[in-house]
Amino acid sequence: MSASNLIDCTFSNTDLEKKPLTVNHRLVETGLFDDEHLIRILDTHPRDCLNVHTMGVDETSNQWREGDASTLSGEQLLNATKAGRLWLNVRNMADHHAEFTKLINDIYDEIQAKTPGFNALERSANLLISSPRALVYYHLDIPCNMLWHMRGVKRVWAYPPYNERYVTQQKVEDVICGVSNEELDYQPEFDQEAMVVDLQPGQMVTWPQNTPHRVSNVEGLNVSLTTEHLTPKARRRIKLFRANRFMRHTLGYKNLSQNTEGLDYGAKVLAYSVVRAWQKLFPKKSEGYYYPVTFKLDPSNPAKIQDLAK
Ligand SMILES: [Fe+2]
């Protein structure tokens, strides 16, 4: 039985795997998301697990930037976010704040208890604190995620999942293998088929693994918790896409199946695991993908973006 009653679990496990959806929740009643708590989190969270971003105003032109706010206190950083155009990503909350470790487990334990067939492995969460007009460009995430909204209003677009028009299979493979970042090519006409929701405090939005999505804040300081997990099927999908990318680029295969069951899946993943074991004997330095730090925030004028010399 579930110990908590935080979520109106009006969905089935099949719904979670097939389509974007929203439900109501009561996470804000925990009291963990008021200014006092946010300042304490920002003051105590390891700064190398806290990304500070700014961005442009046009959702069709990606101008995502990474900044340095290492000299700002938690209060200054929160006030800068209220006044400026910032997106704070406070990563790995479960590793650094015991009350969030409990909350994240309560969330997933409750969903598991109420949703037969749902099993959330490798649970984690990032706290998102963002300015009233901040936005996040069209992108996908590798694990499954759920966006629990607490404060402010944000408009969320979730696009049709598993659809080559919105992101190609090859691009998903590249993102999963770390050779491409998570941002995708966006075209405004995609919006015609999107699920669009103005997310209010007390609502959660989720979508199937790797579904393209984007966000524009509408009003107020926005505070959300984005939880991430892998189901057994999601784990298989990641393994499959790694194997498929190897077969596509090294062996020249095309039209690779996305089926995460059966003999074909098993054979591909087994063959790729042998290749990986061989490659680990001769490791190559992974290139990865990161944003250069191109601006800083100064305590004397925290909301002002100060460009760093190139
Ligand atoms: Fe995302």
mmCIF file of N, CA and C in Angstrom, residues 236-303:
data_model
loop_
_atom_site.group_PDB
_atom_site.id
_atom_site.type_symbol
_atom_site.label_atom_id
_atom_site.label_comp_id
_atom_site.label_asym_id
_atom_site.label_seq_id
_atom_site.Cartn_x
_atom_site.Cartn_y
_atom_site.Cartn_z
ATOM 1 N N ARG A 236 15.643 -1.027 -21.594
ATOM 2 C CA ARG A 236 15.857 -1.824 -22.809
ATOM 3 C C ARG A 236 15.937 -0.918 -24.027
ATOM 4 N N ARG A 237 15.119 0.137 -24.049
ATOM 5 C CA ARG A 237 15.133 1.057 -25.189
ATOM 6 C C ARG A 237 16.508 1.737 -25.316
ATOM 7 N N ILE A 238 17.095 2.120 -24.201
ATOM 8 C CA ILE A 238 18.421 2.757 -24.244
ATOM 9 C C ILE A 238 19.465 1.768 -24.781
ATOM 10 N N LYS A 239 19.423 0.537 -24.273
ATOM 11 C CA LYS A 239 20.367 -0.476 -24.771
ATOM 12 C C LYS A 239 20.170 -0.712 -26.255
ATOM 13 N N LEU A 240 18.897 -0.789 -26.675
ATOM 14 C CA LEU A 240 18.590 -1.054 -28.084
ATOM 15 C C LEU A 240 19.109 0.073 -28.980
ATOM 16 N N PHE A 241 18.890 1.313 -28.560
ATOM 17 C CA PHE A 241 19.298 2.437 -29.405
ATOM 18 C C PHE A 241 20.825 2.531 -29.499
ATOM 19 N N ARG A 242 21.520 2.150 -28.429
ATOM 20 C CA ARG A 242 22.988 2.098 -28.512
ATOM 21 C C ARG A 242 23.425 1.036 -29.516
ATOM 22 N N ALA A 243 22.786 -0.130 -29.428
ATOM 23 C CA ALA A 243 23.131 -1.216 -30.357
ATOM 24 C C ALA A 243 22.788 -0.816 -31.789
ATOM 25 N N ASN A 244 21.612 -0.180 -31.964
ATOM 26 C CA ASN A 244 21.199 0.228 -33.311
ATOM 27 C C ASN A 244 22.175 1.246 -33.904
ATOM 28 N N ARG A 245 22.658 2.159 -33.070
ATOM 29 C CA ARG A 245 23.591 3.165 -33.611
ATOM 30 C C ARG A 245 24.885 2.499 -34.075
ATOM 31 N N PHE A 246 25.333 1.527 -33.299
ATOM 32 C CA PHE A 246 26.542 0.795 -33.708
ATOM 33 C C PHE A 246 26.300 0.082 -35.031
ATOM 34 N N MET A 247 25.151 -0.573 -35.163
ATOM 35 C CA MET A 247 24.864 -1.312 -36.398
ATOM 36 C C MET A 247 24.711 -0.367 -37.583
ATOM 37 N N ARG A 248 24.156 0.804 -37.339
ATOM 38 C CA ARG A 248 23.947 1.781 -38.413
ATOM 39 C C ARG A 248 25.277 2.363 -38.900
ATOM 40 N N HIS A 249 26.126 2.746 -37.951
ATOM 41 C CA HIS A 249 27.330 3.495 -38.328
ATOM 42 C C HIS A 249 28.525 2.598 -38.624
ATOM 43 N N THR A 250 28.600 1.449 -37.966
ATOM 44 C CA THR A 250 29.762 0.582 -38.143
ATOM 45 C C THR A 250 29.499 -0.524 -39.156
ATOM 46 N N LEU A 251 28.258 -1.019 -39.169
ATOM 47 C CA LEU A 251 27.945 -2.153 -40.036
ATOM 48 C C LEU A 251 27.073 -1.765 -41.228
ATOM 49 N N GLY A 252 26.610 -0.504 -41.272
ATOM 50 C CA GLY A 252 25.869 -0.017 -42.440
ATOM 51 C C GLY A 252 24.420 -0.444 -42.516
ATOM 52 N N TYR A 253 23.846 -0.904 -41.407
ATOM 53 C CA TYR A 253 22.429 -1.301 -41.426
ATOM 54 C C TYR A 253 21.522 -0.080 -41.562
ATOM 55 N N LYS A 254 20.320 -0.298 -42.155
ATOM 56 C CA LYS A 254 19.279 0.722 -42.208
ATOM 57 C C LYS A 254 17.970 0.092 -41.730
ATOM 58 N N ASN A 255 16.952 0.900 -41.544
ATOM 59 C CA ASN A 255 15.629 0.396 -41.131
ATOM 60 C C ASN A 255 15.725 -0.515 -39.904
ATOM 61 N N LEU A 256 16.328 0.001 -38.862
ATOM 62 C CA LEU A 256 16.538 -0.792 -37.649
ATOM 63 C C LEU A 256 15.291 -0.791 -36.774
ATOM 64 N N SER A 257 14.896 -1.973 -36.325
ATOM 65 C CA SER A 257 13.687 -2.113 -35.512
ATOM 66 C C SER A 257 13.847 -1.403 -34.164
ATOM 67 N N GLN A 258 12.705 -0.849 -33.670
ATOM 68 C CA GLN A 258 12.706 -0.244 -32.335
ATOM 69 C C GLN A 258 12.015 -1.155 -31.312
ATOM 70 N N ASN A 259 11.819 -2.406 -31.684
ATOM 71 C CA ASN A 259 11.146 -3.352 -30.794
ATOM 72 C C ASN A 259 12.072 -3.731 -29.629
ATOM 73 N N THR A 260 11.582 -3.519 -28.396
ATOM 74 C CA THR A 260 12.399 -3.824 -27.222
ATOM 75 C C THR A 260 12.068 -5.200 -26.627
ATOM 76 N N GLU A 261 11.484 -6.074 -27.421
ATOM 77 C CA GLU A 261 11.181 -7.431 -26.967
ATOM 78 C C GLU A 261 11.716 -8.424 -28.002
ATOM 79 N N GLY A 262 11.793 -9.691 -27.602
ATOM 80 C CA GLY A 262 11.999 -10.770 -28.552
ATOM 81 C C GLY A 262 13.443 -11.074 -28.903
ATOM 82 N N LEU A 263 13.586 -12.031 -29.826
ATOM 83 C CA LEU A 263 14.908 -12.566 -30.178
ATOM 84 C C LEU A 263 15.768 -11.527 -30.877
ATOM 85 N N ASP A 264 15.154 -10.760 -31.761
ATOM 86 C CA ASP A 264 15.902 -9.760 -32.509
ATOM 87 C C ASP A 264 16.538 -8.753 -31.548
ATOM 88 N N TYR A 265 15.729 -8.296 -30.570
ATOM 89 C CA TYR A 265 16.236 -7.365 -29.560
ATOM 90 C C TYR A 265 17.384 -8.016 -28.777
ATOM 91 N N GLY A 266 17.152 -9.220 -28.304
ATOM 92 C CA GLY A 266 18.155 -9.910 -27.488
ATOM 93 C C GLY A 266 19.463 -10.105 -28.223
ATOM 94 N N ALA A 267 19.368 -10.484 -29.495
ATOM 95 C CA ALA A 267 20.581 -10.741 -30.282
ATOM 96 C C ALA A 267 21.380 -9.458 -30.489
ATOM 97 N N LYS A 268 20.672 -8.362 -30.785
ATOM 98 C CA LYS A 268 21.360 -7.079 -31.015
ATOM 99 C C LYS A 268 22.088 -6.606 -29.755
ATOM 100 N N VAL A 269 21.383 -6.678 -28.642
ATOM 101 C CA VAL A 269 21.967 -6.162 -27.396
ATOM 102 C C VAL A 269 23.120 -7.055 -26.936
ATOM 103 N N LEU A 270 22.970 -8.354 -27.114
ATOM 104 C CA LEU A 270 24.058 -9.253 -26.740
ATOM 105 C C LEU A 270 25.290 -8.982 -27.604
ATOM 106 N N ALA A 271 25.093 -8.856 -28.919
ATOM 107 C CA ALA A 271 26.220 -8.606 -29.818
ATOM 108 C C ALA A 271 26.910 -7.287 -29.462
ATOM 109 N N TYR A 272 26.098 -6.269 -29.162
ATOM 110 C CA TYR A 272 26.686 -4.969 -28.843
ATOM 111 C C TYR A 272 27.429 -5.013 -27.497
ATOM 112 N N SER A 273 26.935 -5.812 -26.556
ATOM 113 C CA SER A 273 27.627 -5.909 -25.261
ATOM 114 C C SER A 273 29.007 -6.534 -25.434
ATOM 115 N N VAL A 274 29.139 -7.462 -26.375
ATOM 116 C CA VAL A 274 30.447 -8.054 -26.661
ATOM 117 C C VAL A 274 31.374 -6.986 -27.257
ATOM 118 N N VAL A 275 30.828 -6.212 -28.191
ATOM 119 C CA VAL A 275 31.618 -5.132 -28.797
ATOM 120 C C VAL A 275 32.081 -4.143 -27.736
ATOM 121 N N ARG A 276 31.167 -3.764 -26.832
ATOM 122 C CA ARG A 276 31.512 -2.785 -25.788
ATOM 123 C C ARG A 276 32.590 -3.334 -24.859
ATOM 124 N N ALA A 277 32.471 -4.613 -24.525
ATOM 125 C CA ALA A 277 33.485 -5.210 -23.659
ATOM 126 C C ALA A 277 34.852 -5.163 -24.338
ATOM 127 N N TRP A 278 34.891 -5.412 -25.648
ATOM 128 C CA TRP A 278 36.131 -5.345 -26.413
ATOM 129 C C TRP A 278 36.657 -3.908 -26.448
ATOM 130 N N GLN A 279 35.751 -2.942 -26.692
ATOM 131 C CA GLN A 279 36.161 -1.533 -26.779
ATOM 132 C C GLN A 279 36.729 -1.038 -25.450
ATOM 133 N N LYS A 280 36.213 -1.556 -24.345
ATOM 134 C CA LYS A 280 36.686 -1.092 -23.033
ATOM 135 C C LYS A 280 38.132 -1.505 -22.769
ATOM 136 N N LEU A 281 38.607 -2.497 -23.522
ATOM 137 C CA LEU A 281 40.021 -2.878 -23.402
ATOM 138 C C LEU A 281 40.927 -1.803 -23.992
ATOM 139 N N PHE A 282 40.365 -0.988 -24.895
ATOM 140 C CA PHE A 282 41.142 0.070 -25.571
ATOM 141 C C PHE A 282 40.336 1.379 -25.496
ATOM 142 N N PRO A 283 40.206 1.924 -24.295
ATOM 143 C CA PRO A 283 39.281 3.067 -24.144
ATOM 144 C C PRO A 283 39.726 4.300 -24.907
ATOM 145 N N LYS A 284 38.712 4.955 -25.511
ATOM 146 C CA LYS A 284 38.942 6.244 -26.166
ATOM 147 C C LYS A 284 38.335 7.317 -25.287
ATOM 148 N N LYS A 285 38.919 8.492 -25.285
ATOM 149 C CA LYS A 285 38.378 9.565 -24.475
ATOM 150 C C LYS A 285 37.023 9.999 -25.053
ATOM 151 N N SER A 286 35.999 9.973 -24.187
ATOM 152 C CA SER A 286 34.676 10.388 -24.644
ATOM 153 C C SER A 286 34.636 11.903 -24.828
ATOM 154 N N GLU A 287 34.036 12.345 -25.953
ATOM 155 C CA GLU A 287 33.982 13.777 -26.198
ATOM 156 C C GLU A 287 32.884 14.445 -25.365
ATOM 157 N N GLY A 288 31.737 13.761 -25.219
ATOM 158 C CA GLY A 288 30.632 14.331 -24.450
ATOM 159 C C GLY A 288 30.156 15.638 -25.049
ATOM 160 N N TYR A 289 29.246 16.314 -24.326
ATOM 161 C CA TYR A 289 28.768 17.584 -24.831
ATOM 162 C C TYR A 289 28.529 18.516 -23.653
ATOM 163 N N TYR A 290 29.053 19.709 -23.735
ATOM 164 C CA TYR A 290 28.835 20.667 -22.665
ATOM 165 C C TYR A 290 28.734 22.069 -23.256
ATOM 166 N N TYR A 291 28.095 22.955 -22.484
ATOM 167 C CA TYR A 291 28.008 24.354 -22.898
ATOM 168 C C TYR A 291 29.162 25.131 -22.285
ATOM 169 N N PRO A 292 29.851 25.941 -23.070
ATOM 170 C CA PRO A 292 30.880 26.795 -22.471
ATOM 171 C C PRO A 292 30.234 27.860 -21.589
ATOM 172 N N VAL A 293 30.936 28.277 -20.550
ATOM 173 C CA VAL A 293 30.438 29.352 -19.695
ATOM 174 C C VAL A 293 30.701 30.672 -20.406
ATOM 175 N N THR A 294 29.615 31.387 -20.771
ATOM 176 C CA THR A 294 29.784 32.607 -21.569
ATOM 177 C C THR A 294 29.299 33.866 -20.861
ATOM 178 N N PHE A 295 28.753 33.723 -19.639
ATOM 179 C CA PHE A 295 28.361 34.923 -18.891
ATOM 180 C C PHE A 295 28.535 34.674 -17.403
ATOM 181 N N LYS A 296 28.526 35.770 -16.650
ATOM 182 C CA LYS A 296 28.572 35.634 -15.194
ATOM 183 C C LYS A 296 27.544 36.566 -14.563
ATOM 184 N N LEU A 297 27.196 36.254 -13.330
ATOM 185 C CA LEU A 297 26.331 37.122 -12.542
ATOM 186 C C LEU A 297 27.167 37.685 -11.405
ATOM 187 N N ASP A 298 26.998 38.982 -11.148
ATOM 188 C CA ASP A 298 27.812 39.651 -10.144
ATOM 189 C C ASP A 298 26.929 40.069 -8.974
ATOM 190 N N PRO A 299 27.389 39.878 -7.712
ATOM 191 C CA PRO A 299 26.562 40.234 -6.554
ATOM 192 C C PRO A 299 26.138 41.701 -6.543
ATOM 193 N N SER A 300 26.892 42.595 -7.186
ATOM 194 C CA SER A 300 26.542 44.020 -7.166
ATOM 195 C C SER A 300 25.340 44.330 -8.055
ATOM 196 N N ASN A 301 25.053 43.452 -9.031
ATOM 197 C CA ASN A 301 23.892 43.639 -9.913
ATOM 198 C C ASN A 301 23.462 42.260 -10.419
ATOM 199 N N PRO A 302 22.873 41.439 -9.529
ATOM 200 C CA PRO A 302 22.710 40.005 -9.812
ATOM 201 C C PRO A 302 21.856 39.666 -11.022
ATOM 202 N N ALA A 303 20.889 40.520 -11.373
ATOM 203 C CA ALA A 303 19.994 40.163 -12.474
ATOM 204 C C ALA A 303 20.575 40.494 -13.844
#
